[in-house]
mmCIF file of N, CA and C in Angstrom:
data_model
loop_
_atom_site.group_PDB
_atom_site.id
_atom_site.type_symbol
_atom_site.label_atom_id
_atom_site.label_comp_id
_atom_site.label_asym_id
_atom_site.label_seq_id
_atom_site.Cartn_x
_atom_site.Cartn_y
_atom_site.Cartn_z
ATOM 1 N N MET R 239 249.318 94.329 26.823
ATOM 2 C CA MET R 239 248.358 95.235 26.222
ATOM 3 C C MET R 239 249.108 96.415 25.602
ATOM 4 N N ALA R 240 248.666 96.844 24.429
ATOM 5 C CA ALA R 240 249.310 97.938 23.722
ATOM 6 C C ALA R 240 249.050 99.260 24.421
ATOM 7 N N LYS R 241 250.070 100.111 24.413
ATOM 8 C CA LYS R 241 249.880 101.449 24.972
ATOM 9 C C LYS R 241 249.019 102.269 24.020
ATOM 10 N N ILE R 242 248.271 103.185 24.530
ATOM 11 C CA ILE R 242 247.447 104.058 23.710
ATOM 12 C C ILE R 242 248.088 105.438 23.716
ATOM 13 N N SER R 243 248.619 105.824 22.573
ATOM 14 C CA SER R 243 249.249 107.133 22.448
ATOM 15 C C SER R 243 248.298 108.084 21.739
ATOM 16 N N CYS R 244 248.673 109.351 21.690
ATOM 17 C CA CYS R 244 247.861 110.322 20.964
ATOM 18 C C CYS R 244 247.732 109.907 19.511
ATOM 19 N N THR R 245 248.824 109.407 18.937
ATOM 20 C CA THR R 245 248.795 109.000 17.538
ATOM 21 C C THR R 245 247.798 107.869 17.331
ATOM 22 N N SER R 246 247.786 106.878 18.223
ATOM 23 C CA SER R 246 246.866 105.761 18.039
ATOM 24 C C SER R 246 245.420 106.206 18.234
ATOM 25 N N LEU R 247 245.183 107.146 19.121
ATOM 26 C CA LEU R 247 243.820 107.661 19.294
ATOM 27 C C LEU R 247 243.357 108.371 18.029
ATOM 28 N N VAL R 248 244.254 109.128 17.410
ATOM 29 C CA VAL R 248 243.909 109.800 16.159
ATOM 30 C C VAL R 248 243.675 108.759 15.071
ATOM 31 N N THR R 249 244.492 107.702 15.042
ATOM 32 C CA THR R 249 244.308 106.636 14.060
ATOM 33 C C THR R 249 242.935 105.998 14.225
ATOM 34 N N MET R 250 242.520 105.752 15.472
ATOM 35 C CA MET R 250 241.181 105.207 15.711
ATOM 36 C C MET R 250 240.119 106.152 15.189
ATOM 37 N N TYR R 251 240.306 107.443 15.421
ATOM 38 C CA TYR R 251 239.355 108.440 14.928
ATOM 39 C C TYR R 251 239.285 108.401 13.402
ATOM 40 N N LEU R 252 240.443 108.305 12.751
ATOM 41 C CA LEU R 252 240.464 108.305 11.297
ATOM 42 C C LEU R 252 239.741 107.095 10.728
ATOM 43 N N ILE R 253 239.928 105.937 11.341
ATOM 44 C CA ILE R 253 239.238 104.740 10.860
ATOM 45 C C ILE R 253 237.739 104.922 11.012
ATOM 46 N N GLU R 254 237.308 105.582 12.059
ATOM 47 C CA GLU R 254 235.884 105.770 12.299
ATOM 48 C C GLU R 254 235.379 107.091 11.726
ATOM 49 N N GLY R 255 236.237 107.840 11.040
ATOM 50 C CA GLY R 255 235.830 109.134 10.507
ATOM 51 C C GLY R 255 236.419 109.393 9.142
ATOM 52 N N VAL R 256 237.567 110.050 9.108
ATOM 53 C CA VAL R 256 238.160 110.535 7.867
ATOM 54 C C VAL R 256 238.451 109.412 6.869
ATOM 55 N N LEU R 257 239.035 108.317 7.315
ATOM 56 C CA LEU R 257 239.386 107.222 6.408
ATOM 57 C C LEU R 257 238.266 106.206 6.216
ATOM 58 N N GLU R 258 237.187 106.359 6.934
ATOM 59 C CA GLU R 258 236.135 105.346 6.916
ATOM 60 C C GLU R 258 235.602 105.088 5.507
ATOM 61 N N GLN R 259 235.329 106.122 4.736
ATOM 62 C CA GLN R 259 234.769 105.926 3.393
ATOM 63 C C GLN R 259 235.756 105.215 2.475
ATOM 64 N N GLU R 260 237.025 105.577 2.566
ATOM 65 C CA GLU R 260 238.047 104.918 1.744
ATOM 66 C C GLU R 260 238.204 103.455 2.151
ATOM 67 N N LEU R 261 238.203 103.196 3.440
ATOM 68 C CA LEU R 261 238.286 101.814 3.912
ATOM 69 C C LEU R 261 237.067 101.011 3.462
ATOM 70 N N LYS R 262 235.888 101.599 3.564
ATOM 71 C CA LYS R 262 234.672 100.922 3.101
ATOM 72 C C LYS R 262 234.782 100.557 1.628
ATOM 73 N N ARG R 263 235.227 101.516 0.817
ATOM 74 C CA ARG R 263 235.348 101.279 -0.616
ATOM 75 C C ARG R 263 236.275 100.103 -0.890
ATOM 76 N N VAL R 264 237.444 100.126 -0.276
ATOM 77 C CA VAL R 264 238.444 99.076 -0.481
ATOM 78 C C VAL R 264 237.918 97.723 0.001
ATOM 79 N N ILE R 265 237.300 97.718 1.162
ATOM 80 C CA ILE R 265 236.792 96.474 1.750
ATOM 81 C C ILE R 265 235.652 95.904 0.914
ATOM 82 N N PHE R 266 234.724 96.744 0.473
ATOM 83 C CA PHE R 266 233.587 96.258 -0.312
ATOM 84 C C PHE R 266 234.033 95.773 -1.691
ATOM 85 N N GLU R 267 235.065 96.401 -2.264
ATOM 86 C CA GLU R 267 235.594 95.941 -3.553
ATOM 87 C C GLU R 267 236.249 94.561 -3.424
ATOM 88 N N ALA R 268 236.846 94.274 -2.284
ATOM 89 C CA ALA R 268 237.541 93.000 -2.072
ATOM 90 C C ALA R 268 236.595 91.856 -1.723
ATOM 91 N N MET R 269 235.378 92.181 -1.310
ATOM 92 C CA MET R 269 234.438 91.148 -0.875
ATOM 93 C C MET R 269 234.124 90.185 -2.011
ATOM 94 N N PRO R 270 234.011 88.889 -1.731
ATOM 95 C CA PRO R 270 233.887 88.283 -0.411
ATOM 96 C C PRO R 270 235.229 88.013 0.278
ATOM 97 N N GLY R 271 236.344 88.350 -0.387
ATOM 98 C CA GLY R 271 237.653 88.171 0.232
ATOM 99 C C GLY R 271 237.943 89.244 1.260
ATOM 100 N N GLU R 272 239.009 89.031 2.017
ATOM 101 C CA GLU R 272 239.436 90.006 3.017
ATOM 102 C C GLU R 272 240.394 91.008 2.386
ATOM 103 N N ALA R 273 240.334 92.233 2.851
ATOM 104 C CA ALA R 273 241.279 93.274 2.463
ATOM 105 C C ALA R 273 242.195 93.516 3.646
ATOM 106 N N CYS R 274 243.401 94.009 3.371
ATOM 107 C CA CYS R 274 244.319 94.309 4.468
ATOM 108 C C CYS R 274 245.222 95.465 4.071
ATOM 109 N N GLY R 275 245.779 96.112 5.076
ATOM 110 C CA GLY R 275 246.650 97.240 4.805
ATOM 111 C C GLY R 275 247.215 97.843 6.066
ATOM 112 N N LEU R 276 247.815 99.001 5.890
ATOM 113 C CA LEU R 276 248.442 99.740 6.977
ATOM 114 C C LEU R 276 247.889 101.148 7.016
ATOM 115 N N ILE R 277 247.908 101.737 8.195
ATOM 116 C CA ILE R 277 247.710 103.177 8.338
ATOM 117 C C ILE R 277 248.982 103.680 8.987
ATOM 118 N N THR R 278 249.691 104.525 8.265
ATOM 119 C CA THR R 278 250.994 104.988 8.727
ATOM 120 C C THR R 278 250.852 106.121 9.735
ATOM 121 N N ASN R 279 251.978 106.492 10.322
ATOM 122 C CA ASN R 279 251.950 107.537 11.342
ATOM 123 C C ASN R 279 251.606 108.912 10.777
ATOM 124 N N ASP R 280 251.650 109.072 9.444
ATOM 125 C CA ASP R 280 251.183 110.330 8.855
ATOM 126 C C ASP R 280 249.750 110.184 8.335
ATOM 127 N N PHE R 281 249.072 109.097 8.786
ATOM 128 C CA PHE R 281 247.659 108.842 8.516
ATOM 129 C C PHE R 281 247.360 108.591 7.044
ATOM 130 N N THR R 282 248.299 107.928 6.393
ATOM 131 C CA THR R 282 248.109 107.474 5.025
ATOM 132 C C THR R 282 247.687 106.014 5.063
ATOM 133 N N MET R 283 246.665 105.661 4.285
ATOM 134 C CA MET R 283 246.265 104.269 4.196
ATOM 135 C C MET R 283 247.040 103.626 3.051
ATOM 136 N N VAL R 284 247.683 102.506 3.347
ATOM 137 C CA VAL R 284 248.409 101.739 2.343
ATOM 138 C C VAL R 284 247.694 100.403 2.199
ATOM 139 N N LEU R 285 247.180 100.148 1.008
ATOM 140 C CA LEU R 285 246.505 98.887 0.748
ATOM 141 C C LEU R 285 247.550 97.828 0.419
ATOM 142 N N LEU R 286 247.456 96.683 1.073
ATOM 143 C CA LEU R 286 248.333 95.560 0.790
ATOM 144 C C LEU R 286 247.536 94.493 0.056
ATOM 145 N N ARG R 287 248.193 93.772 -0.812
ATOM 146 C CA ARG R 287 247.518 92.697 -1.540
ATOM 147 C C ARG R 287 247.359 91.491 -0.630
ATOM 148 N N ASN R 288 246.206 90.872 -0.677
ATOM 149 C CA ASN R 288 245.948 89.670 0.103
ATOM 150 C C ASN R 288 246.424 88.473 -0.717
ATOM 151 N N HIS R 289 247.459 87.810 -0.213
ATOM 152 C CA HIS R 289 248.062 86.676 -0.918
ATOM 153 C C HIS R 289 247.521 85.331 -0.439
ATOM 154 N N ALA R 290 246.555 85.312 0.457
ATOM 155 C CA ALA R 290 246.105 84.063 1.067
ATOM 156 C C ALA R 290 245.504 83.097 0.046
ATOM 157 N N GLY R 291 244.701 83.601 -0.858
ATOM 158 C CA GLY R 291 244.054 82.728 -1.825
ATOM 159 C C GLY R 291 242.961 81.854 -1.227
ATOM 160 N N VAL R 292 242.651 82.064 0.035
ATOM 161 C CA VAL R 292 241.618 81.304 0.728
ATOM 162 C C VAL R 292 240.624 82.306 1.304
ATOM 163 N N GLU R 293 239.350 82.117 0.984
ATOM 164 C CA GLU R 293 238.338 83.021 1.518
ATOM 165 C C GLU R 293 238.304 82.912 3.035
ATOM 166 N N GLY R 294 238.245 84.044 3.700
ATOM 167 C CA GLY R 294 238.189 84.049 5.156
ATOM 168 C C GLY R 294 239.553 84.167 5.819
ATOM 169 N N GLU R 295 240.603 84.335 5.025
ATOM 170 C CA GLU R 295 241.946 84.523 5.576
ATOM 171 C C GLU R 295 242.642 85.644 4.813
ATOM 172 N N PHE R 296 243.697 86.157 5.414
ATOM 173 C CA PHE R 296 244.530 87.129 4.716
ATOM 174 C C PHE R 296 245.985 86.772 4.962
ATOM 175 N N GLN R 297 246.805 87.141 4.010
ATOM 176 C CA GLN R 297 248.246 86.985 4.156
ATOM 177 C C GLN R 297 248.888 88.137 3.410
ATOM 178 N N ALA R 298 249.578 88.978 4.145
ATOM 179 C CA ALA R 298 250.259 90.126 3.550
ATOM 180 C C ALA R 298 251.710 89.752 3.288
ATOM 181 N N SER R 299 252.246 90.282 2.208
ATOM 182 C CA SER R 299 253.630 90.025 1.830
ATOM 183 C C SER R 299 254.578 90.820 2.724
ATOM 184 N N ARG R 300 255.545 90.129 3.278
ATOM 185 C CA ARG R 300 256.567 90.793 4.103
ATOM 186 C C ARG R 300 257.266 91.892 3.313
ATOM 187 N N ASP R 301 257.587 91.623 2.039
ATOM 188 C CA ASP R 301 258.267 92.623 1.211
ATOM 189 C C ASP R 301 257.396 93.860 0.992
ATOM 190 N N GLU R 302 256.089 93.649 0.777
ATOM 191 C CA GLU R 302 255.187 94.790 0.605
ATOM 192 C C GLU R 302 255.088 95.615 1.878
ATOM 193 N N ILE R 303 255.040 94.935 3.020
ATOM 194 C CA ILE R 303 254.978 95.643 4.305
ATOM 195 C C ILE R 303 256.251 96.452 4.512
ATOM 196 N N LEU R 304 257.399 95.843 4.281
ATOM 197 C CA LEU R 304 258.678 96.543 4.459
ATOM 198 C C LEU R 304 258.785 97.748 3.527
ATOM 199 N N LYS R 305 258.334 97.591 2.292
ATOM 200 C CA LYS R 305 258.353 98.709 1.347
ATOM 201 C C LYS R 305 257.435 99.832 1.828
ATOM 202 N N ALA R 306 256.254 99.470 2.322
ATOM 203 C CA ALA R 306 255.283 100.471 2.780
ATOM 204 C C ALA R 306 255.796 101.270 3.967
ATOM 205 N N ILE R 307 256.540 100.626 4.851
ATOM 206 C CA ILE R 307 257.002 101.340 6.051
ATOM 207 C C ILE R 307 258.427 101.882 5.915
ATOM 208 N N SER R 308 259.038 101.718 4.747
ATOM 209 C CA SER R 308 260.440 102.130 4.574
ATOM 210 C C SER R 308 260.657 103.626 4.805
ATOM 211 N N THR R 309 259.634 104.443 4.620
ATOM 212 C CA THR R 309 259.785 105.885 4.829
ATOM 213 C C THR R 309 259.139 106.375 6.119
ATOM 214 N N VAL R 310 258.591 105.460 6.897
ATOM 215 C CA VAL R 310 257.912 105.827 8.141
ATOM 216 C C VAL R 310 258.943 105.995 9.249
ATOM 217 N N ARG R 311 258.890 107.123 9.934
ATOM 218 C CA ARG R 311 259.843 107.377 11.017
ATOM 219 C C ARG R 311 259.448 106.710 12.327
ATOM 220 N N ASP R 312 258.168 106.655 12.618
ATOM 221 C CA ASP R 312 257.704 106.132 13.894
ATOM 222 C C ASP R 312 256.905 104.853 13.660
ATOM 223 N N VAL R 313 257.620 103.757 13.448
ATOM 224 C CA VAL R 313 256.981 102.484 13.104
ATOM 225 C C VAL R 313 256.098 101.980 14.243
ATOM 226 N N GLU R 314 256.380 102.384 15.470
ATOM 227 C CA GLU R 314 255.572 101.930 16.604
ATOM 228 C C GLU R 314 254.121 102.380 16.508
ATOM 229 N N ASN R 315 253.851 103.422 15.749
ATOM 230 C CA ASN R 315 252.485 103.920 15.630
ATOM 231 C C ASN R 315 251.838 103.593 14.288
ATOM 232 N N VAL R 316 252.385 102.625 13.575
ATOM 233 C CA VAL R 316 251.735 102.133 12.358
ATOM 234 C C VAL R 316 250.688 101.106 12.775
ATOM 235 N N ALA R 317 249.509 101.218 12.196
ATOM 236 C CA ALA R 317 248.438 100.277 12.491
ATOM 237 C C ALA R 317 248.265 99.316 11.316
ATOM 238 N N PHE R 318 248.161 98.028 11.620
ATOM 239 C CA PHE R 318 247.862 97.011 10.615
ATOM 240 C C PHE R 318 246.383 96.698 10.726
ATOM 241 N N TRP R 319 245.676 96.666 9.596
ATOM 242 C CA TRP R 319 244.244 96.375 9.620
ATOM 243 C C TRP R 319 243.918 95.309 8.591
ATOM 244 N N HIS R 320 242.849 94.611 8.831
ATOM 245 C CA HIS R 320 242.279 93.707 7.830
ATOM 246 C C HIS R 320 240.784 93.613 8.065
ATOM 247 N N SER R 321 240.081 93.152 7.044
ATOM 248 C CA SER R 321 238.624 93.112 7.130
ATOM 249 C C SER R 321 238.116 91.713 7.451
ATOM 250 N N HIS R 322 236.927 91.701 8.001
ATOM 251 C CA HIS R 322 236.142 90.482 8.173
ATOM 252 C C HIS R 322 234.834 90.725 7.426
ATOM 253 N N PRO R 323 234.811 90.448 6.116
ATOM 254 C CA PRO R 323 233.613 90.753 5.328
ATOM 255 C C PRO R 323 232.387 89.946 5.731
ATOM 256 N N GLY R 324 232.594 88.836 6.411
ATOM 257 C CA GLY R 324 231.460 88.027 6.856
ATOM 258 C C GLY R 324 230.890 88.474 8.175
ATOM 259 N N GLY R 325 231.439 89.549 8.752
ATOM 260 C CA GLY R 325 230.881 90.124 9.963
ATOM 261 C C GLY R 325 231.476 89.630 11.263
ATOM 262 N N GLY R 326 232.485 88.768 11.224
ATOM 263 C CA GLY R 326 233.104 88.298 12.467
ATOM 264 C C GLY R 326 233.783 89.439 13.207
ATOM 265 N N VAL R 327 233.168 89.888 14.289
ATOM 266 C CA VAL R 327 233.710 91.018 15.053
ATOM 267 C C VAL R 327 234.854 90.519 15.929
ATOM 268 N N GLY R 328 235.953 91.247 15.899
ATOM 269 C CA GLY R 328 237.117 90.890 16.705
ATOM 270 C C GLY R 328 238.044 89.930 15.980
ATOM 271 N N PRO R 329 239.240 89.770 16.544
ATOM 272 C CA PRO R 329 240.226 88.902 15.897
ATOM 273 C C PRO R 329 239.845 87.426 16.032
ATOM 274 N N SER R 330 240.110 86.682 14.971
ATOM 275 C CA SER R 330 239.890 85.240 15.001
ATOM 276 C C SER R 330 241.114 84.568 15.630
ATOM 277 N N THR R 331 241.016 83.285 15.867
ATOM 278 C CA THR R 331 242.166 82.517 16.361
ATOM 279 C C THR R 331 243.311 82.624 15.362
ATOM 280 N N PHE R 332 243.005 82.533 14.059
ATOM 281 C CA PHE R 332 244.016 82.682 13.004
ATOM 282 C C PHE R 332 244.701 84.035 13.112
ATOM 283 N N ASP R 333 243.902 85.106 13.304
ATOM 284 C CA ASP R 333 244.464 86.458 13.420
ATOM 285 C C ASP R 333 245.445 86.547 14.580
ATOM 286 N N LEU R 334 245.067 86.004 15.711
ATOM 287 C CA LEU R 334 245.928 86.068 16.896
ATOM 288 C C LEU R 334 247.200 85.245 16.708
ATOM 289 N N GLN R 335 247.098 84.127 16.014
ATOM 290 C CA GLN R 335 248.261 83.271 15.783
ATOM 291 C C GLN R 335 249.218 83.860 14.753
ATOM 292 N N HIS R 336 248.716 84.730 13.863
ATOM 293 C CA HIS R 336 249.532 85.273 12.781
ATOM 294 C C HIS R 336 249.700 86.793 12.893
ATOM 295 N N LYS R 337 249.650 87.287 14.092
ATOM 296 C CA LYS R 337 249.762 88.730 14.345
ATOM 297 C C LYS R 337 251.130 89.244 13.878
ATOM 298 N N THR R 338 251.104 90.367 13.181
ATOM 299 C CA THR R 338 252.351 90.993 12.735
ATOM 300 C C THR R 338 253.024 91.676 13.926
ATOM 301 N N PRO R 339 254.274 92.084 13.788
ATOM 302 C CA PRO R 339 254.956 92.710 14.930
ATOM 303 C C PRO R 339 254.556 94.155 15.212
ATOM 304 N N PHE R 340 253.554 94.679 14.508
ATOM 305 C CA PHE R 340 253.106 96.043 14.776
ATOM 306 C C PHE R 340 252.399 96.111 16.123
ATOM 307 N N THR R 341 252.449 97.269 16.757
ATOM 308 C CA THR R 341 251.820 97.468 18.055
ATOM 309 C C THR R 341 250.301 97.488 17.941
ATOM 310 N N PHE R 342 249.781 98.109 16.883
ATOM 311 C CA PHE R 342 248.340 98.298 16.740
ATOM 312 C C PHE R 342 247.788 97.452 15.599
ATOM 313 N N HIS R 343 246.739 96.693 15.901
ATOM 314 C CA HIS R 343 246.044 95.858 14.919
ATOM 315 C C HIS R 343 244.558 96.165 15.010
ATOM 316 N N CYS R 344 243.909 96.152 13.856
ATOM 317 C CA CYS R 344 242.486 96.435 13.830
ATOM 318 C C CYS R 344 241.792 95.485 12.862
ATOM 319 N N VAL R 345 240.724 94.877 13.327
ATOM 320 C CA VAL R 345 239.834 94.107 12.471
ATOM 321 C C VAL R 345 238.653 95.008 12.149
ATOM 322 N N LEU R 346 238.347 95.117 10.871
ATOM 323 C CA LEU R 346 237.203 95.917 10.443
ATOM 324 C C LEU R 346 236.130 94.958 9.932
ATOM 325 N N ALA R 347 235.203 94.624 10.820
ATOM 326 C CA ALA R 347 234.122 93.710 10.473
ATOM 327 C C ALA R 347 233.034 94.475 9.734
ATOM 328 N N VAL R 348 232.443 93.827 8.746
ATOM 329 C CA VAL R 348 231.317 94.412 8.023
ATOM 330 C C VAL R 348 230.036 93.847 8.627
ATOM 331 N N VAL R 349 229.298 94.729 9.314
ATOM 332 C CA VAL R 349 228.052 94.333 9.970
ATOM 333 C C VAL R 349 226.953 95.263 9.468
ATOM 334 N N ASP R 350 225.968 94.692 8.805
ATOM 335 C CA ASP R 350 224.851 95.468 8.250
ATOM 336 C C ASP R 350 225.340 96.641 7.399
ATOM 337 N N GLY R 351 226.386 96.407 6.596
ATOM 338 C CA GLY R 351 226.896 97.428 5.687
ATOM 339 C C GLY R 351 227.769 98.479 6.328
ATOM 340 N N GLU R 352 228.057 98.362 7.609
ATOM 341 C CA GLU R 352 228.890 99.319 8.324
ATOM 342 C C GLU R 352 230.151 98.632 8.827
ATOM 343 N N LEU R 353 231.210 99.423 9.040
ATOM 344 C CA LEU R 353 232.455 98.885 9.581
ATOM 345 C C LEU R 353 232.420 98.940 11.109
ATOM 346 N N VAL R 354 232.767 97.831 11.721
ATOM 347 C CA VAL R 354 232.855 97.756 13.187
ATOM 348 C C VAL R 354 234.318 97.447 13.519
ATOM 349 N N PRO R 355 235.071 98.460 13.990
ATOM 350 C CA PRO R 355 236.486 98.234 14.286
ATOM 351 C C PRO R 355 236.686 97.594 15.660
ATOM 352 N N THR R 356 237.624 96.671 15.708
ATOM 353 C CA THR R 356 238.056 96.066 16.968
ATOM 354 C C THR R 356 239.575 96.126 16.989
ATOM 355 N N TRP R 357 240.108 96.760 18.014
ATOM 356 C CA TRP R 357 241.566 96.862 18.178
ATOM 357 C C TRP R 357 242.054 95.734 19.054
ATOM 358 N N TYR R 358 243.176 95.136 18.652
ATOM 359 C CA TYR R 358 243.766 94.076 19.465
ATOM 360 C C TYR R 358 245.275 94.134 19.415
#
């Protein structure tokens, strides 16, 4: 189980508060496909391109991820997120099998027009 640090608690707050509108915008623009990205330790949202080409899945480019975190000092507190536009709350079997090496992962399910975050 991932440790919960002050930084991760603030990241959870941002997803449910400060960054929520930006995440909603990005996620709704990507629908019906999934959106994915990072929230860095300085609370910047980095949108990653979904390379999966299959509805209901996401695949982020390793090179894009490495570029996004190249200036991050505390990589342990970077959160990886992706959306479930069809409302599937929580990580799917695919998500668990393809988990990135980041400590914090979040699925942002779209349920009745609202984001429902699940950390795993």
